[in-house]
Every structure is written in C-alpha cells, then in structure tokens.
Amino acid sequence: MAEEEDELLGERLLFLPDRHVRYFQRSLQALPEQCSSLETSRLTIAFFALSGLDMLDSLHVVNKAEIIEWIYSLQVLPTEDKSNLDRCGFRGSSCLGLPFNPSKGHGIYHPYDSGHIAMTYTALSSLLILGDDLSRVNKEACLAGLRALQLPDGSLLYLRSFCAVPEGSENDMRFVYCASCICYMLNDWSGMDMEKSIEYIRRSMSYENALGQGAGLEAHGGSTFCGIASLCLMGKLEDVFSEKELNRIRRWCIMRQQNGFHGRPNKPVDTCYSFWVGATLTLLDIFKYTHFEKNRNFILSTQDRLVGGFAKWPDSHPDALHAYFGICGLSLMGESGINEVHPALNVSVTTYKHLQRLHDSWKAKNHETSSNHLHPTT
Ligand SMILES: [Zn+2]
C-alpha cells in the first residue's frame, strides 16, 4: 500500500521548470489586481522573479539591459547639498512619479522620497543577477542611508518609507539580514555597527535555543535564518556562538521537519521554510541528515501545474515569494534542472561568483589608486 502510494506520488510530483519560467516572466510584466497593494515594494517581486529565472538558468527570456535601467531609476540619490544622505538607498517602485533617471547624477528632492532597506537589498541582488557591475550605485550614499537606520540597540529600523509611519515602524532580524547583505555586496561593513548587530543577534537567542525576531521573542525559522546567515556573511558565526550553542540551534532547526518544514512548533508546514530552515541547516552543515524525499514531495505538492509557481500550501494560489523559495528549497537538495543556491546570500552560486570577481576587481583598483597616491607619476 505504502509503495503504491509512493508510486502514485512519484507519478504526480514532477518538477515542471518551463511552467515556472513562464510564471516568473509574467510576474515581471503584469500582476493580478489583488497584488496592487504590493506596488510600493515592486522591487522585491522583481527580485523573486529574476533570481527564480537565474536559478532555472533562463535569464535569456528577459531584456536584461532594460531591467537594469529600471532598477537604477529607483536609486535615491543625494541632492547637490547632500542634505538627504540619510535617506539614500533604493525605493521600491516609481509610484512617487519622479522623473526617470537611471544615471548616478544628482537626485531631485521630494519630501516623501527615501530608500527602504529591503528594496536596497533586493535592488543590489537583482543588479548582480542581471550581470551588472554596480558601477552606477552610489555606494557612499547607500551606506550612509543604511547607517542612519541602525538603532542604539543594534537592530535596524526602516523609517520614512514612502508612507511614513509617524509612530515608528517595525524593527527586527529581517532588517539586520538586509543590512548584512548590503554591506557584503558592497564589500564595505562601514554601513553598520557590526558589534551592535552581533549583540542584537546574540540577545535574540530564545529559551528554545533558536533565534527570535528580537530579544525575548519566540524562536522562528525565518529569524533564525536571518541571524545565522548574517553571521556567516560577516564571517563571525563561530566567534559568536560556541559549538554547544550551535548544536542546540542545529537540534531546534532539524526538529522543524515534518514532511516539509514549518517555522515554529505546532505550525503547519509551508514551502518557504524548506529554504529558510533548509538553508540554515546547510550553513550549520547538517542539512544532509534531513529526509530529502519527504521534503521534496511536500514542496512539489504545492506546485501549480497549470500556471506555474508554488504556493505555501497544497491547493492554494501560487505567489512570487513561494515560487522562488520552493525552487531554492529544491535546489538545496540538488534537484536536477536547478542551479545551486548560495545559502547565506540567497542568490545562485553563479551570481555569487560574479560578485566575487567584482570584489577582486575593486580591490585591484583600490590598490592601484593607493600606490599611485604613494608614488605620484607627475
Ligand atoms: Zn511561507
């Protein structure tokens, strides 16, 4: 009986990459009306679609040059007097109606214009995915904008997004991760106080032995990923947690597997945790001890076989986030037809290598400039 069931499942649960390529292509062009509230964070949807296509080796289906220009047009640039430096970064869409400007030149001041940490993170990732060299990114301005968001307790606050929230806005581990990715990609950690961020991550360790969104909060698969991946990007994981502590985190994470993974005890399994928890277990070097077939079957049970994409649960509507993380979850298990995902930076390993080459060329250039400075030729 069990064998029969497995066979049936095996027959139904085929991975359909072509459907997903078309799903991501469509997500870049038009979205259903129900998604209109996502307009101010359109860049994040573009990131899911672009990184999804990258994972499926199908970026040839998009006009890369055109999308690169669009992303640069969302950069919040310093004005001539640099009075808005602390608001720089990337905005999520063109909804403010500012003139299209993909250059690195002076920006135009608008009282509600400011970058958003998640948009800066996804803008930089998307540019790298598209093969851009980040030469038009105003790095100093991005880093200044980032520094302005760090709170005294080490967490990152995103203030002043398009719709300013006068009573303050959320601040938690997700933004610590966005900030770590931004610093890592720009190869410059002056965008944050690393010691304070590390302290914030440490204090988020809950009594359950995994990380919450902040101190005293319930451990969660998403925040555990954000904290552990941030420490990996900083190169500090082993300095911050002892082997004993890491083993406790490993135990909590591995217990999150049911068939797929859930984010907290007694919660239903959800496709995206196959990445959040799966990537954390990969970073902690014990993903190999999980049950791949059960995980794969759950992820594929949420695949939309008609329109493509993945949903969080079986028989639900697919969305760009779960479509992307479903594919990343399968990538961690080496599914054929999917590129390898970099578990800490959340891009394909191909894109990660492109970034490494960029960093090498920046270092070489810096070296040249500093030796020219020491030995002027004129
Ligand atoms: Zn989810």
Coordinates of N, CA and C in Angstrom, one line a residue, residues 122-287:
T122 N 17.3 44.1 -2.3 CA 16.8 43.4 -3.5 C 17.3 44.1 -4.8
A123 N 17.4 45.4 -4.7 CA 17.9 46.1 -5.9 C 19.4 45.7 -6.2
L124 N 20.2 45.6 -5.2 CA 21.6 45.2 -5.4 C 21.7 43.8 -5.9
S125 N 20.9 42.9 -5.2 CA 20.9 41.5 -5.6 C 20.5 41.4 -7.1
S126 N 19.4 42.1 -7.5 CA 18.9 41.9 -8.8 C 19.9 42.5 -9.8
L127 N 20.6 43.6 -9.5 CA 21.6 44.1 -10.5 C 22.7 43.0 -10.7
L128 N 23.1 42.4 -9.6 CA 24.1 41.4 -9.7 C 23.7 40.2 -10.6
I129 N 22.4 39.8 -10.3 CA 21.8 38.6 -11.0 C 21.8 38.9 -12.5
L130 N 21.6 40.2 -12.9 CA 21.5 40.6 -14.3 C 22.9 40.8 -14.9
G131 N 23.9 40.6 -14.1 CA 25.3 40.7 -14.6 C 25.9 42.1 -14.5
D132 N 25.2 43.1 -13.9 CA 25.6 44.5 -13.8 C 26.9 44.5 -12.9
D133 N 27.7 45.6 -13.0 CA 28.9 45.7 -12.2 C 28.8 46.7 -11.1
L134 N 27.5 47.2 -10.8 CA 27.2 48.1 -9.7 C 28.0 49.4 -9.9
S135 N 28.4 49.7 -11.1 CA 29.2 51.0 -11.2 C 28.4 52.2 -11.1
R136 N 27.1 52.1 -11.3 CA 26.2 53.3 -11.1 C 25.6 53.4 -9.7
V137 N 26.0 52.4 -8.8 CA 25.5 52.5 -7.4 C 26.3 53.6 -6.7
N138 N 25.6 54.5 -6.1 CA 26.3 55.5 -5.2 C 26.5 54.8 -3.9
K139 N 27.7 54.1 -3.8 CA 27.9 53.2 -2.6 C 28.0 54.0 -1.3
E140 N 28.6 55.2 -1.3 CA 28.7 56.0 -0.1 C 27.3 56.4 0.4
A141 N 26.5 56.8 -0.6 CA 25.1 57.2 -0.2 C 24.3 56.0 0.3
C142 N 24.4 54.9 -0.3 CA 23.7 53.7 0.2 C 24.2 53.3 1.6
L143 N 25.5 53.4 1.9 CA 26.0 53.1 3.2 C 25.6 54.1 4.2
A144 N 25.6 55.4 3.8 CA 25.1 56.5 4.7 C 23.6 56.3 5.1
G145 N 22.8 55.9 4.1 CA 21.4 55.7 4.3 C 21.2 54.5 5.2
L146 N 22.1 53.5 5.1 CA 22.0 52.3 5.9 C 22.4 52.6 7.4
R147 N 23.5 53.4 7.6 CA 23.9 53.8 8.9 C 22.8 54.5 9.7
A148 N 22.1 55.3 8.9 CA 21.1 56.2 9.6 C 19.9 55.3 10.1
L149 N 19.8 54.1 9.7 CA 18.7 53.2 10.2 C 19.0 52.4 11.4
Q150 N 20.3 52.4 11.8 CA 20.6 51.5 12.9 C 20.2 52.1 14.3
L151 N 19.6 51.4 15.1 CA 19.1 51.9 16.4 C 20.2 51.6 17.4
P152 N 20.1 52.3 18.6 CA 21.2 52.1 19.6 C 21.3 50.7 20.1
D153 N 20.2 49.9 20.0 CA 20.2 48.5 20.5 C 20.8 47.6 19.4
G154 N 21.2 48.1 18.3 CA 21.9 47.3 17.2 C 20.9 46.8 16.2
S155 N 19.6 46.9 16.4 CA 18.7 46.5 15.4 C 18.6 47.6 14.3
L156 N 17.9 47.2 13.2 CA 17.8 48.2 12.1 C 16.3 48.6 11.9
L157 N 16.1 49.9 11.9 CA 14.8 50.4 11.7 C 14.7 51.0 10.4
Y158 N 13.6 50.6 9.7 CA 13.4 51.4 8.4 C 12.4 52.5 8.7
L159 N 12.8 53.7 8.7 CA 12.0 54.8 8.9 C 11.5 55.3 7.6
R160 N 10.7 56.3 7.5 CA 10.5 57.1 6.4 C 10.4 56.3 5.0
S161 N 9.7 55.3 5.0 CA 9.5 54.7 3.7 C 8.5 55.6 3.0
F162 N 8.0 55.3 1.8 CA 7.1 56.2 1.1 C 6.0 56.7 1.9
C163 N 5.3 55.7 2.6 CA 4.2 56.1 3.5 C 4.9 56.2 4.9
A164 N 5.3 57.4 5.3 CA 6.0 57.5 6.6 C 5.0 57.0 7.7
V165 N 5.6 56.3 8.7 CA 4.7 55.8 9.8 C 5.2 56.6 11.0
P166 N 4.4 57.6 11.4 CA 4.8 58.6 12.4 C 5.1 57.9 13.7
E167 N 4.3 56.8 14.0 CA 4.5 56.2 15.3 C 5.7 55.2 15.3
G168 N 6.5 55.2 14.2 CA 7.6 54.3 14.2 C 7.2 53.1 13.4
S169 N 8.2 52.3 13.0 CA 7.8 51.1 12.2 C 8.6 49.9 12.8
E170 N 8.3 48.8 12.1 CA 8.9 47.5 12.6 C 10.4 47.6 12.7
N171 N 11.0 46.9 13.6 CA 12.5 46.7 13.5 C 12.8 45.3 14.0
D172 N 13.4 44.5 13.2 CA 13.7 43.2 13.7 C 14.8 42.5 12.9
M173 N 14.9 41.2 13.0 CA 16.0 40.5 12.5 C 16.1 40.5 10.9
R174 N 14.9 40.7 10.3 CA 14.9 40.7 8.8 C 15.7 41.8 8.3
F175 N 15.7 43.0 9.0 CA 16.4 44.1 8.5 C 17.9 44.0 8.8
V176 N 18.2 43.3 9.9 CA 19.7 43.0 10.2 C 20.2 42.2 9.0
Y177 N 19.4 41.2 8.5 CA 19.9 40.4 7.4 C 20.0 41.3 6.1
C178 N 19.0 42.1 5.8 CA 19.1 43.0 4.6 C 20.4 43.8 4.7
A179 N 20.6 44.4 5.9 CA 21.8 45.3 6.1 C 23.1 44.5 5.9
S180 N 23.1 43.2 6.4 CA 24.3 42.4 6.2 C 24.6 42.1 4.7
C181 N 23.5 41.8 4.0 CA 23.6 41.5 2.6 C 24.1 42.8 1.8
I182 N 23.6 43.9 2.2 CA 24.0 45.2 1.5 C 25.5 45.4 1.7
C183 N 25.9 45.3 3.0 CA 27.4 45.5 3.3 C 28.2 44.5 2.6
Y184 N 27.8 43.2 2.6 CA 28.5 42.2 2.0 C 28.7 42.4 0.5
M185 N 27.6 42.8 -0.2 CA 27.6 43.0 -1.6 C 28.5 44.2 -2.0
L186 N 28.4 45.3 -1.2 CA 29.2 46.5 -1.4 C 30.6 46.3 -0.9
N187 N 30.8 45.2 -0.3 CA 32.2 44.9 0.3 C 32.7 46.0 1.2
D188 N 31.7 46.5 2.0 CA 32.1 47.6 2.9 C 31.1 47.5 4.2
W189 N 31.7 47.2 5.3 CA 30.9 47.0 6.5 C 30.8 48.3 7.3
S190 N 31.2 49.4 6.7 CA 31.0 50.7 7.4 C 29.5 51.1 7.4
G191 N 28.7 50.3 6.7 CA 27.3 50.6 6.7 C 26.5 50.3 8.0
M192 N 27.2 49.6 8.8 CA 26.6 49.2 10.1 C 27.6 49.1 11.2
D193 N 27.1 49.2 12.5 CA 28.0 48.9 13.6 C 27.9 47.4 13.8
M194 N 28.9 46.7 13.3 CA 28.9 45.2 13.3 C 28.7 44.6 14.7
E195 N 29.5 45.2 15.7 CA 29.4 44.7 17.1 C 28.0 44.8 17.6
K196 N 27.3 45.9 17.3 CA 26.0 46.1 17.9 C 25.0 45.1 17.2
S197 N 25.2 44.9 15.9 CA 24.4 43.9 15.2 C 24.6 42.5 15.8
I198 N 25.8 42.2 16.0 CA 26.1 40.8 16.6 C 25.5 40.7 18.0
E199 N 25.5 41.7 18.7 CA 24.9 41.7 20.1 C 23.4 41.5 20.0
Y200 N 22.8 42.2 19.0 CA 21.4 42.1 18.8 C 21.0 40.6 18.4
I201 N 21.8 40.0 17.5 CA 21.6 38.6 17.1 C 21.7 37.7 18.4
R202 N 22.8 37.9 19.1 CA 23.0 37.1 20.3 C 21.9 37.1 21.3
R203 N 21.4 38.4 21.5 CA 20.3 38.5 22.5 C 19.0 38.0 22.0
S204 N 18.9 37.7 20.7 CA 17.6 37.2 20.2 C 17.5 35.7 20.3
M205 N 18.6 35.0 20.9 CA 18.5 33.6 21.2 C 17.4 33.4 22.3
S206 N 16.5 32.5 22.0 CA 15.3 32.3 22.9 C 15.6 31.1 23.8
Y207 N 14.7 30.9 24.8 CA 14.9 29.8 25.7 C 14.8 28.5 24.9
E208 N 14.2 28.5 23.7 CA 14.1 27.3 22.9 C 15.4 26.9 22.2
N209 N 16.4 27.9 22.3 CA 17.7 27.6 21.6 C 17.7 27.9 20.1
A210 N 16.9 28.8 19.7 CA 17.0 29.3 18.3 C 16.7 30.8 18.3
L211 N 16.7 31.5 17.2 CA 16.6 33.0 17.2 C 15.2 33.5 17.0
G212 N 14.8 34.5 17.7 CA 13.5 35.1 17.5 C 13.8 36.4 16.7
Q213 N 12.8 37.2 16.5 CA 13.0 38.5 15.7 C 13.7 39.5 16.6
G214 N 13.7 39.3 17.9 CA 14.4 40.2 18.8 C 14.5 39.5 20.2
A215 N 15.1 40.2 21.1 CA 15.3 39.7 22.5 C 14.0 39.4 23.1
G216 N 13.8 38.2 23.7 CA 12.6 37.9 24.5 C 11.5 37.4 23.6
L217 N 11.7 37.2 22.3 CA 10.6 36.8 21.4 C 10.8 35.3 21.0
E218 N 9.7 34.7 20.6 CA 9.7 33.3 20.2 C 10.6 33.0 19.1
A219 N 11.3 31.8 19.2 CA 12.2 31.4 18.1 C 11.4 31.1 16.9
H220 N 12.0 31.4 15.7 CA 11.3 31.3 14.5 C 12.3 30.9 13.4
G221 N 11.8 30.1 12.4 CA 12.6 29.6 11.4 C 13.2 30.8 10.5
G222 N 12.3 31.8 10.3 CA 12.7 32.9 9.4 C 13.8 33.8 10.1
S223 N 13.6 34.1 11.4 CA 14.6 34.9 12.1 C 15.9 34.2 12.4
T224 N 15.7 32.8 12.6 CA 17.0 32.0 12.8 C 17.8 32.1 11.5
F225 N 17.2 31.9 10.3 CA 17.9 32.1 9.1 C 18.6 33.4 9.0
C226 N 17.8 34.5 9.2 CA 18.3 35.9 9.1 C 19.6 36.1 10.0
G227 N 19.5 35.6 11.2 CA 20.6 35.8 12.2 C 21.8 35.0 11.8
I228 N 21.6 33.7 11.5 CA 22.7 32.8 11.2 C 23.4 33.2 9.9
A229 N 22.5 33.5 8.9 CA 23.1 33.9 7.6 C 23.9 35.2 7.7
S230 N 23.4 36.1 8.5 CA 24.1 37.4 8.7 C 25.5 37.1 9.3
L231 N 25.5 36.3 10.3 CA 26.8 36.0 10.9 C 27.7 35.3 10.0
C232 N 27.2 34.5 9.1 CA 28.0 33.8 8.1 C 28.6 34.8 7.1
L233 N 27.8 35.8 6.7 CA 28.2 36.8 5.8 C 29.3 37.7 6.4
M234 N 29.2 37.9 7.7 CA 30.2 38.7 8.5 C 31.4 37.8 8.7
G235 N 31.3 36.5 8.6 CA 32.4 35.6 8.9 C 32.6 35.5 10.4
K236 N 31.5 35.6 11.1 CA 31.6 35.6 12.6 C 30.9 34.5 13.3
L237 N 30.3 33.5 12.5 CA 29.4 32.5 13.2 C 30.1 31.8 14.4
E238 N 31.3 31.3 14.1 CA 32.0 30.5 15.2 C 32.5 31.4 16.3
D239 N 32.7 32.7 16.1 CA 33.2 33.6 17.2 C 32.0 33.9 18.1
V240 N 30.8 33.9 17.5 CA 29.7 34.4 18.3 C 29.0 33.3 19.1
F241 N 28.8 32.1 18.5 CA 28.2 31.0 19.2 C 29.2 29.9 19.4
S242 N 29.2 29.3 20.6 CA 30.1 28.2 21.0 C 29.5 27.0 20.2
E243 N 30.3 25.9 20.1 CA 29.9 24.7 19.5 C 28.7 24.1 20.2
K244 N 28.6 24.2 21.5 CA 27.5 23.7 22.3 C 26.2 24.5 21.9
E245 N 26.3 25.8 21.8 CA 25.2 26.6 21.4 C 24.8 26.3 19.9
L246 N 25.8 26.1 19.0 CA 25.4 25.8 17.6 C 24.7 24.5 17.6
N247 N 25.1 23.5 18.4 CA 24.5 22.2 18.4 C 23.0 22.3 18.8
R248 N 22.8 23.2 19.8 CA 21.4 23.4 20.2 C 20.5 24.0 19.1
I249 N 21.1 25.0 18.4 CA 20.4 25.6 17.2 C 20.2 24.5 16.2
R250 N 21.2 23.7 15.9 CA 21.0 22.6 14.9 C 19.8 21.7 15.3
R251 N 19.8 21.4 16.6 CA 18.7 20.5 17.0 C 17.3 21.1 16.8
W252 N 17.2 22.4 17.2 CA 15.9 23.1 17.0 C 15.5 23.1 15.6
C253 N 16.5 23.4 14.7 CA 16.2 23.5 13.3 C 15.8 22.2 12.7
I254 N 16.5 21.1 13.0 CA 16.3 19.9 12.4 C 14.9 19.3 12.8
M255 N 14.5 19.7 14.1 CA 13.2 19.3 14.5 C 12.0 20.0 13.8
R256 N 12.3 21.0 13.0 CA 11.3 21.7 12.2 C 10.8 20.9 11.0
Q257 N 11.5 19.8 10.7 CA 11.0 19.0 9.6 C 9.8 18.1 10.0
Q258 N 8.7 18.2 9.3 CA 7.6 17.3 9.5 C 7.6 16.4 8.3
N259 N 7.0 16.8 7.2 CA 7.4 16.3 5.9 C 8.2 17.3 5.1
G260 N 7.5 18.5 4.9 CA 8.3 19.7 4.6 C 8.7 20.3 5.9
F261 N 8.9 21.7 5.9 CA 9.4 22.3 7.2 C 8.3 23.3 7.6
H262 N 8.2 23.5 8.9 CA 7.4 24.6 9.5 C 8.4 25.6 10.1
G263 N 7.8 26.8 10.5 CA 8.7 27.8 11.0 C 8.8 27.8 12.5
R264 N 7.8 27.2 13.2 CA 7.7 27.1 14.6 C 7.0 25.8 15.0
P265 N 7.2 25.3 16.2 CA 6.5 24.1 16.7 C 5.0 24.3 16.6
N266 N 4.3 23.3 16.2 CA 2.8 23.3 16.1 C 2.2 24.1 15.0
K267 N 3.1 24.6 14.1 CA 2.5 25.4 13.0 C 2.5 24.4 11.7
P268 N 1.6 24.8 10.8 CA 1.6 23.9 9.6 C 2.9 24.1 8.7
V269 N 3.3 23.1 8.0 CA 4.4 23.2 7.1 C 4.1 24.2 6.0
D270 N 5.1 24.8 5.5 CA 4.9 25.9 4.5 C 6.2 25.8 3.6
T271 N 5.9 25.9 2.3 CA 7.0 25.8 1.2 C 8.2 26.6 1.5
C272 N 8.0 27.9 2.0 CA 9.2 28.8 2.1 C 10.2 28.3 3.2
Y273 N 9.7 27.6 4.2 CA 10.6 27.1 5.2 C 11.5 26.0 4.8
S274 N 11.2 25.4 3.6 CA 12.2 24.4 3.1 C 13.4 25.2 2.7
F275 N 13.3 26.5 2.4 CA 14.5 27.3 2.2 C 15.0 27.9 3.5
W276 N 14.2 28.6 4.3 CA 14.7 29.3 5.5 C 15.4 28.3 6.4
V277 N 14.7 27.2 6.7 CA 15.3 26.2 7.7 C 16.3 25.4 6.9
G278 N 16.0 25.0 5.7 CA 16.9 24.2 4.9 C 18.3 24.9 4.7
A279 N 18.2 26.2 4.4 CA 19.5 26.9 4.2 C 20.2 27.1 5.5
T280 N 19.5 27.3 6.6 CA 20.2 27.4 7.9 C 20.9 26.1 8.2
L281 N 20.2 24.9 8.0 CA 20.8 23.6 8.3 C 22.0 23.4 7.3
T282 N 21.9 23.9 6.1 CA 23.1 23.8 5.2 C 24.2 24.6 5.8
L283 N 24.0 25.8 6.2 CA 25.0 26.7 6.8 C 25.6 26.0 8.0
L284 N 24.8 25.3 8.8 CA 25.3 24.6 10.0 C 25.8 23.2 9.7
D285 N 25.8 22.9 8.4 CA 26.4 21.7 7.9 C 25.7 20.4 8.3
I286 N 24.4 20.4 8.5 CA 23.7 19.2 8.8 C 22.5 18.9 8.0
F287 N 22.4 19.7 6.9 CA 21.2 19.5 6.0 C 21.1 18.1 5.5

